[in-house]
Short mmCIF file of C-alpha atoms and ligand atoms in Angstrom, two decimals:
data_model
loop_
_atom_site.label_atom_id
_atom_site.label_comp_id
_atom_site.label_asym_id
_atom_site.label_seq_id
_atom_site.Cartn_x
_atom_site.Cartn_y
_atom_site.Cartn_z
CA MET A 1 4.25 2.27 25.64
CA THR A 2 2.52 4.78 23.37
CA ILE A 3 2.78 4.45 19.61
CA GLY A 4 2.32 7.77 17.83
CA VAL A 5 0.91 7.48 14.32
CA VAL A 6 0.91 10.22 11.70
CA GLY A 7 -2.32 9.70 9.75
CA ALA A 8 -5.48 8.29 11.31
CA GLY A 9 -7.05 6.46 8.39
CA GLN A 10 -8.19 2.86 8.23
CA LEU A 11 -4.60 1.57 8.24
CA GLY A 12 -3.98 3.38 11.50
CA ALA A 13 -7.26 2.06 12.92
CA MET A 14 -6.26 -1.50 12.07
CA LEU A 15 -2.83 -0.93 13.66
CA ALA A 16 -4.56 0.14 16.88
CA LEU A 17 -6.93 -2.83 16.76
CA ALA A 18 -3.88 -5.11 16.49
CA GLY A 19 -1.78 -3.27 19.07
CA TYR A 20 -4.23 -2.85 21.96
CA PRO A 21 -4.38 -6.59 22.79
CA LEU A 22 -0.57 -6.54 23.07
CA GLY A 23 -0.82 -3.78 25.68
CA PHE A 24 0.23 -0.76 23.62
CA ASP A 25 -1.45 2.64 23.61
CA PHE A 26 -1.91 4.82 20.54
CA LEU A 27 -1.98 8.52 19.76
CA PHE A 28 -2.90 9.64 16.26
CA LEU A 29 -2.32 12.84 14.34
CA ASP A 30 -4.58 13.89 11.48
CA ARG A 31 -6.17 16.98 10.04
CA THR A 32 -9.60 16.26 11.56
CA GLU A 33 -10.93 14.13 14.38
CA ARG A 34 -13.51 12.43 12.20
CA THR A 35 -11.21 9.68 11.04
CA PRO A 36 -11.31 5.86 11.22
CA ALA A 37 -8.62 5.77 13.94
CA GLY A 38 -10.23 8.70 15.75
CA ARG A 39 -13.10 6.33 16.62
CA LEU A 40 -10.66 4.21 18.61
CA ALA A 41 -7.82 6.25 20.04
CA PRO A 42 -6.93 9.75 21.28
CA MET A 43 -6.02 12.22 18.57
CA LEU A 44 -4.03 15.35 17.96
CA THR A 45 -5.35 17.49 15.14
CA GLY A 46 -3.29 19.67 12.87
CA ASP A 47 -1.45 19.76 9.60
CA PHE A 48 0.96 16.87 8.94
CA ALA A 49 3.78 19.42 8.55
CA ASP A 50 2.87 21.50 11.64
CA PRO A 51 6.02 21.55 13.82
CA GLY A 52 4.05 22.24 17.04
CA VAL A 53 1.69 19.31 16.71
CA LEU A 54 4.44 16.95 15.48
CA ARG A 55 6.48 17.96 18.49
CA GLN A 56 3.56 17.12 20.81
CA LEU A 57 3.21 13.74 19.14
CA ALA A 58 6.95 13.11 19.62
CA GLU A 59 6.85 14.12 23.27
CA ARG A 60 3.89 11.89 24.08
CA SER A 61 5.07 8.77 22.17
CA GLU A 62 7.93 6.28 22.49
CA VAL A 63 7.87 5.44 18.80
CA ILE A 64 6.33 7.23 15.82
CA SER A 65 5.04 5.50 12.71
CA PHE A 66 2.77 6.62 9.86
CA ASP A 67 -0.20 5.15 8.03
CA TRP A 68 0.05 7.45 5.02
CA GLU A 69 3.03 8.31 2.85
CA ASN A 70 2.26 11.86 1.86
CA ILE A 71 3.62 13.50 4.98
CA SER A 72 6.56 15.84 5.30
CA VAL A 73 9.78 13.95 6.00
CA ASP A 74 11.61 17.21 6.76
CA ALA A 75 8.97 18.43 9.23
CA LEU A 76 8.90 15.08 11.02
CA ARG A 77 12.70 14.92 11.17
CA ALA A 78 12.97 18.49 12.48
CA ALA A 79 10.20 18.07 15.07
CA THR A 80 11.70 14.89 16.51
CA ARG A 81 15.39 15.85 16.42
CA ALA A 82 15.61 17.05 20.00
CA THR A 83 13.43 14.26 21.41
CA ARG A 84 14.16 10.63 22.26
CA VAL A 85 11.37 9.25 20.09
CA ARG A 86 12.24 6.56 17.54
CA ILE A 87 10.75 6.71 14.04
CA ALA A 88 9.92 3.50 12.20
CA PRO A 89 9.94 2.70 9.30
CA PRO A 90 13.08 4.78 8.62
CA LEU A 91 12.54 8.20 7.06
CA LYS A 92 14.97 7.35 4.25
CA ALA A 93 12.63 4.59 3.09
CA LEU A 94 9.66 6.95 3.37
CA ALA A 95 11.51 9.59 1.32
CA ALA A 96 12.35 7.02 -1.39
CA ALA A 97 8.75 5.82 -1.59
CA GLN A 98 7.35 9.37 -1.77
CA ASP A 99 9.15 10.18 -5.01
CA ARG A 100 8.59 7.83 -7.94
CA LEU A 101 11.99 8.76 -9.39
CA ALA A 102 13.85 7.91 -6.16
CA GLU A 103 11.77 4.73 -5.90
CA LYS A 104 12.70 3.56 -9.42
CA ARG A 105 16.35 4.37 -8.77
CA THR A 106 16.22 2.36 -5.56
CA PHE A 107 14.87 -0.65 -7.49
CA GLU A 108 17.57 -0.21 -10.17
CA ARG A 109 20.36 0.13 -7.61
CA LEU A 110 19.23 -3.06 -5.88
CA GLY A 111 18.96 -5.02 -9.14
CA ILE A 112 15.16 -5.27 -8.97
CA PRO A 113 13.67 -5.16 -12.49
CA THR A 114 11.34 -2.19 -12.95
CA THR A 115 9.70 -0.29 -15.83
CA ARG A 116 11.94 1.85 -18.04
CA PHE A 117 11.50 5.46 -16.97
CA ALA A 118 12.60 9.05 -17.45
CA ALA A 119 12.20 12.17 -15.31
CA VAL A 120 10.09 14.83 -17.05
CA ASP A 121 9.99 18.52 -16.13
CA SER A 122 9.05 20.23 -19.42
CA PRO A 123 7.10 19.53 -22.63
CA ALA A 124 10.45 19.06 -24.44
CA ALA A 125 11.60 16.51 -21.83
CA LEU A 126 8.29 14.68 -22.26
CA ALA A 127 8.76 14.54 -26.06
CA ARG A 128 12.30 13.18 -25.52
CA ALA A 129 11.06 10.61 -22.98
CA VAL A 130 8.32 9.43 -25.36
CA ARG A 131 10.88 9.04 -28.17
CA ARG A 132 13.30 7.12 -25.96
CA ILE A 133 10.87 4.90 -24.05
CA GLY A 134 8.15 4.59 -26.68
CA LEU A 135 4.36 4.34 -26.67
CA PRO A 136 2.10 3.55 -25.00
CA GLY A 137 3.47 5.03 -21.81
CA VAL A 138 2.27 6.43 -18.51
CA LEU A 139 3.02 9.95 -17.30
CA LYS A 140 2.84 10.12 -13.49
CA THR A 141 3.37 12.83 -10.92
CA ARG A 142 6.53 12.00 -8.97
CA ARG A 143 4.87 12.89 -5.68
CA LEU A 144 1.45 12.63 -4.05
CA GLY A 145 0.11 9.99 -6.41
CA TYR A 146 -1.91 7.07 -5.03
CA ASP A 147 -4.65 4.74 -6.22
CA GLY A 148 -3.93 5.70 -9.83
CA LYS A 149 -4.37 9.44 -9.13
CA GLY A 150 -2.01 11.80 -10.98
CA GLN A 151 -1.54 9.50 -13.99
CA PHE A 152 -2.12 9.85 -17.71
CA VAL A 153 -1.75 7.07 -20.29
CA LEU A 154 -0.26 8.24 -23.60
CA ARG A 155 -1.17 6.10 -26.59
CA ALA A 156 0.11 8.43 -29.36
CA SER A 157 2.67 11.27 -29.52
CA ALA A 158 -0.23 13.67 -30.00
CA ASP A 159 -1.45 12.83 -26.46
CA ALA A 160 1.63 14.51 -24.99
CA ALA A 161 0.13 18.02 -25.10
CA LEU A 162 -3.01 16.99 -23.20
CA ALA A 163 -0.97 14.90 -20.72
CA TRP A 164 1.25 17.92 -20.03
CA GLU A 165 -1.78 20.17 -19.67
CA ARG A 166 -3.34 17.78 -17.11
CA LEU A 167 -0.23 17.04 -15.03
CA GLY A 168 2.48 19.53 -16.00
CA GLY A 169 3.94 22.10 -13.60
CA VAL A 170 5.13 19.57 -11.01
CA PRO A 171 7.98 17.03 -11.34
CA LEU A 172 6.83 14.08 -13.44
CA LEU A 173 7.98 10.64 -14.50
CA TYR A 174 7.29 8.95 -17.83
CA GLU A 175 7.42 5.17 -17.88
CA GLU A 176 6.64 2.41 -20.33
CA PHE A 177 3.13 1.01 -20.22
CA VAL A 178 3.39 -2.63 -19.21
CA PRO A 179 0.81 -4.89 -20.88
CA PHE A 180 0.93 -7.09 -17.80
CA ASP A 181 -0.77 -10.47 -17.43
CA TYR A 182 -1.65 -9.73 -13.83
CA GLU A 183 -0.51 -7.87 -10.69
CA VAL A 184 0.90 -9.22 -7.44
CA SER A 185 2.37 -7.80 -4.26
CA ILE A 186 4.61 -9.08 -1.52
CA ILE A 187 4.53 -7.94 2.09
CA GLY A 188 7.02 -8.58 4.86
CA ALA A 189 8.30 -7.20 8.13
CA ARG A 190 11.79 -6.60 9.50
CA GLY A 191 12.39 -6.32 13.22
CA ARG A 192 14.87 -4.11 15.05
CA GLY A 193 17.35 -6.96 15.26
CA GLY A 194 17.22 -7.56 11.49
CA GLU A 195 14.98 -10.66 11.53
CA THR A 196 12.39 -10.85 8.75
CA VAL A 197 9.09 -12.58 8.02
CA ILE A 198 7.54 -12.62 4.56
CA TYR A 199 3.88 -13.28 3.77
CA PRO A 200 2.71 -15.36 0.82
CA LEU A 201 2.18 -13.68 -2.53
CA ASN A 202 -0.97 -11.59 -3.09
CA ARG A 203 -2.70 -11.49 -6.45
CA ASN A 204 -4.32 -8.09 -6.91
CA TYR A 205 -7.11 -6.90 -9.18
CA HIS A 206 -7.43 -3.15 -9.72
CA VAL A 207 -10.34 -1.22 -11.24
CA ASP A 208 -9.68 2.39 -12.29
CA GLY A 209 -6.31 2.25 -10.52
CA ILE A 210 -7.87 1.23 -7.16
CA LEU A 211 -7.37 -2.19 -5.59
CA ARG A 212 -10.66 -4.10 -5.67
CA LEU A 213 -9.78 -7.69 -4.88
CA THR A 214 -6.84 -9.61 -3.39
CA LEU A 215 -6.49 -13.39 -3.49
CA ALA A 216 -3.86 -14.79 -1.12
CA PRO A 217 -1.94 -16.98 -0.93
CA TRP A 218 -1.50 -16.85 -4.70
CA THR A 219 0.38 -20.08 -5.29
CA ALA A 220 3.33 -19.31 -7.57
CA PRO A 221 6.45 -20.54 -5.74
CA ARG A 222 8.99 -19.21 -8.23
CA LEU A 223 7.43 -15.73 -8.27
CA TRP A 224 7.23 -15.76 -4.47
CA ARG A 225 10.95 -16.57 -4.20
CA THR A 226 11.90 -13.76 -6.58
CA ALA A 227 9.53 -11.27 -4.95
CA SER A 228 10.72 -12.07 -1.45
CA THR A 229 14.37 -11.74 -2.51
CA SER A 230 13.55 -8.25 -3.83
CA LEU A 231 11.66 -7.36 -0.66
CA LYS A 232 14.56 -8.50 1.53
CA ARG A 233 17.01 -6.41 -0.52
CA VAL A 234 14.95 -3.29 0.12
CA LEU A 235 14.49 -4.18 3.81
CA GLU A 236 18.25 -4.61 4.24
CA ALA A 237 19.22 -1.57 2.17
CA PHE A 238 17.26 0.75 4.46
CA HIS A 239 17.95 -1.14 7.74
CA TYR A 240 14.20 -1.18 7.70
CA VAL A 241 11.99 -1.64 10.76
CA GLY A 242 8.29 -2.38 10.24
CA VAL A 243 6.13 -3.67 7.39
CA LEU A 244 7.01 -3.00 3.75
CA ALA A 245 5.11 -3.89 0.58
CA ILE A 246 6.20 -4.04 -3.06
CA GLU A 247 3.75 -4.19 -5.96
CA PHE A 248 4.76 -5.93 -9.18
CA PHE A 249 3.42 -6.46 -12.68
CA VAL A 250 3.71 -10.04 -13.93
CA ARG A 251 4.50 -10.30 -17.61
CA LYS A 252 5.36 -13.60 -19.29
CA GLY A 253 6.26 -15.11 -15.93
CA ARG A 254 8.60 -12.26 -14.95
CA LEU A 255 8.19 -9.69 -12.17
CA ILE A 256 8.49 -5.96 -12.88
CA ALA A 257 8.43 -3.78 -9.75
CA ASN A 258 5.86 -0.98 -9.93
CA GLU A 259 6.06 0.66 -6.53
CA MET A 260 6.75 0.13 -2.86
CA ALA A 261 4.86 1.22 0.26
CA PRO A 262 6.77 1.73 3.53
CA ARG A 263 3.76 0.73 5.64
CA VAL A 264 1.01 -1.81 6.05
CA HIS A 265 -0.70 -2.35 2.70
CA ASN A 266 -4.24 -2.79 1.44
CA SER A 267 -3.30 -6.07 -0.27
CA GLY A 268 -2.37 -7.46 3.16
CA HIS A 269 -5.71 -6.86 4.89
CA TRP A 270 -6.56 -10.55 4.48
CA THR A 271 -3.80 -11.37 7.01
CA ILE A 272 -6.08 -10.19 9.87
CA GLU A 273 -8.15 -13.36 9.61
CA GLY A 274 -6.08 -15.33 7.12
CA ALA A 275 -2.59 -15.51 8.66
CA LEU A 276 -1.14 -16.59 11.98
CA THR A 277 -0.01 -13.00 12.67
CA SER A 278 -1.54 -10.07 10.78
CA GLN A 279 0.57 -7.48 8.96
CA PHE A 280 -0.75 -4.91 11.47
CA GLU A 281 0.39 -6.91 14.47
CA ASN A 282 3.77 -7.54 12.86
CA HIS A 283 4.19 -3.83 12.16
CA VAL A 284 3.43 -3.06 15.82
CA ARG A 285 5.77 -5.85 16.98
CA ALA A 286 8.58 -4.65 14.70
CA ILE A 287 8.45 -0.96 15.61
CA THR A 288 8.25 -1.70 19.34
CA GLY A 289 11.22 -4.08 19.23
CA MET A 290 9.17 -7.22 19.97
CA PRO A 291 9.73 -10.63 18.35
CA LEU A 292 7.91 -10.96 15.01
CA GLY A 293 5.02 -13.39 14.59
CA ALA A 294 4.76 -16.13 11.96
CA ALA A 295 3.36 -15.04 8.59
CA ARG A 296 1.95 -18.49 7.78
CA PRO A 297 -1.47 -18.46 6.06
CA LEU A 298 -4.40 -20.20 7.76
CA GLY A 299 -6.26 -20.99 4.56
CA PHE A 300 -7.04 -19.36 1.23
CA ALA A 301 -8.26 -15.79 1.59
CA ALA A 302 -10.12 -13.34 -0.62
CA MET A 303 -10.28 -9.68 0.37
CA ILE A 304 -12.77 -7.38 -1.37
CA ASN A 305 -12.54 -3.61 -0.99
CA LEU A 306 -15.86 -1.81 -0.48
CA ILE A 307 -15.53 1.37 -2.51
CA GLY A 308 -17.81 4.38 -3.06
CA ASP A 309 -20.89 3.06 -1.33
CA MET A 310 -21.36 0.53 1.42
CA PRO A 311 -23.47 -2.56 0.76
CA ALA A 312 -26.14 -3.20 3.40
CA ARG A 313 -24.55 -4.62 6.54
CA GLU A 314 -27.30 -7.30 6.69
CA THR A 315 -26.34 -8.57 3.23
CA LEU A 316 -22.67 -8.84 4.10
CA LEU A 317 -23.19 -10.40 7.51
CA ALA A 318 -25.58 -12.99 6.09
CA GLU A 319 -22.62 -14.41 4.16
CA ALA A 320 -21.21 -17.39 6.08
CA GLY A 321 -17.72 -16.78 7.42
CA LEU A 322 -17.42 -13.27 5.99
CA HIS A 323 -15.42 -10.80 8.08
CA LEU A 324 -16.58 -7.21 7.68
CA HIS A 325 -14.43 -4.14 8.35
CA ASP A 326 -16.45 -0.92 8.09
CA TYR A 327 -14.12 2.07 8.43
CA GLY A 328 -16.98 4.39 9.43
CA LYS A 329 -16.24 6.86 6.60
CA GLU A 330 -18.70 9.07 4.73
CA PRO A 331 -19.49 7.54 1.32
CA ARG A 332 -17.91 9.30 -1.66
CA PRO A 333 -17.22 8.00 -5.20
CA GLY A 334 -13.91 6.15 -5.34
CA ARG A 335 -13.44 6.22 -1.55
CA LYS A 336 -12.39 3.07 0.32
CA LEU A 337 -15.13 2.64 2.93
CA GLY A 338 -14.38 -0.84 4.16
CA HIS A 339 -13.33 -4.32 3.16
CA CYS A 340 -14.44 -7.87 3.73
CA THR A 341 -12.48 -11.09 3.88
CA LEU A 342 -13.32 -14.75 3.39
CA VAL A 343 -10.96 -17.56 4.35
CA GLU A 344 -11.58 -20.88 2.62
CA THR A 345 -10.09 -24.37 2.74
CA SER A 346 -8.95 -24.48 -0.90
CA ALA A 347 -8.00 -22.03 -3.63
CA GLU A 348 -10.86 -23.35 -5.80
CA ARG A 349 -13.51 -22.74 -3.13
CA ARG A 350 -12.04 -19.31 -2.38
CA ASN A 351 -12.08 -18.27 -6.04
CA LEU A 352 -15.66 -19.45 -6.54
CA ARG A 353 -16.92 -17.61 -3.47
CA ALA A 354 -15.01 -14.44 -4.36
CA LYS A 355 -16.51 -14.53 -7.84
CA SER A 356 -20.04 -15.02 -6.55
CA LEU A 357 -19.68 -12.31 -3.90
CA LEU A 358 -18.29 -9.80 -6.38
CA ARG A 359 -21.11 -10.55 -8.81
CA ARG A 360 -23.61 -9.69 -6.09
CA LEU A 361 -21.80 -6.71 -4.54
CA CYS A 362 -20.64 -4.97 -7.69
CA PRO A 363 -22.27 -6.57 -10.75
CA HIS A 364 -21.14 -3.74 -13.05
CA LEU A 365 -17.44 -4.35 -12.34
CA ASP A 366 -15.15 -6.23 -14.66
CA VAL A 367 -13.18 -8.27 -12.11
CA LYS A 368 -12.76 -11.93 -12.95
CA PRO A 369 -10.94 -13.96 -10.31
P1 AMP B 1 0.25 3.04 -9.21
O1 AMP B 1 -0.34 4.24 -8.51
O2 AMP B 1 1.56 3.32 -9.87
O3 AMP B 1 0.27 1.81 -8.34
O4 AMP B 1 -0.76 2.68 -10.37
C1 AMP B 1 -2.08 2.21 -10.12
C2 AMP B 1 -2.44 1.13 -11.13
O5 AMP B 1 -2.35 1.68 -12.47
C3 AMP B 1 -1.48 -0.05 -11.14
O6 AMP B 1 -1.82 -0.97 -10.13
C4 AMP B 1 -1.72 -0.59 -12.55
O7 AMP B 1 -2.93 -1.32 -12.61
C5 AMP B 1 -1.85 0.69 -13.37
N1 AMP B 1 -0.51 1.10 -13.88
C6 AMP B 1 0.35 1.94 -13.28
N2 AMP B 1 1.51 2.06 -13.98
C7 AMP B 1 1.37 1.26 -15.07
C8 AMP B 1 2.23 0.93 -16.17
N3 AMP B 1 3.45 1.46 -16.31
N4 AMP B 1 1.75 0.04 -17.09
C9 AMP B 1 0.51 -0.49 -16.97
N5 AMP B 1 -0.34 -0.21 -15.96
C10 AMP B 1 0.07 0.65 -15.01
#
């Protein structure tokens, strides 16, 4: 069976690495061949909205998935209409996750606490939103935002003009700034028959809006129960098939949903070595209609993203038990080039090793596990 994947980044590459041992083949679509998944699997090249190339992908695959959210739902729907290919996760979930307004409304509808928000499409609407929601607040583009891109923090009413100048002209969302204590995410999978598995909670540390470190399992049983209830509500609401992630702020012991990702998620990379079945394998199992694998952790994992420039391979591989994933990408500031994972026997040992590794790999960064 061939799995077609729109987007051939590192998430796609890790899907292929998980799916080949199970006997599946892969075909990727991306704008160029020089991609992380292009090192592993055959590729089609073209624009993500190109009907011809999407049609080819549909004709050569039994199921289509995606490793990147910013693709055209309409083009994919149109290109696959006359074919027998299945699409998973469902396009309705993808459409909701692509638009921050639809995403917030989904959370609200399902009774999942989220930040207060208002749609903004003019300077006057921004002034109204700031008055209603208050300051500080974050103005975000509704679409095409990721890793903190397309965001502006307003601390005073006078910032509104500059915020509009930077982001205005496309649909926007203004939301309250949450002075959170920390950030967590939950990841789970739903199979075609409706069965679900949920991974332990991830504690996430961002720098400049980009995930830098994940510690998992993060032992907080009450938060895990609440987060997994929210995740299951979203999975059920969309008759979801595949892996889904939700990111939350934690403030005074309460969860506030920030966003969801209808795909495998960076905060779940630790599951490759740290869980009985990785998120990538469970995504492949779910979309191909196979039984899901257990999400049980095998220890206490720390996952560090390697961003902007790659530390020397010798340094990383000299670290006992460290698992390196080099995505083979050209270095560029702010670009995710790889990640590494440690799995330890206790949370204390894991935290100490993560701290020491971070100090050596990126001494200038303010990340304190
Ligand atoms: P996002 O692209 O929405 O996930 O935002 C990236 C990061 O920016 C988040 O992980 C937070 O660290 C920060 N951030 C986003 N929205 C807010 C908010 N409303 N309040 C505080 N921090 C935020």
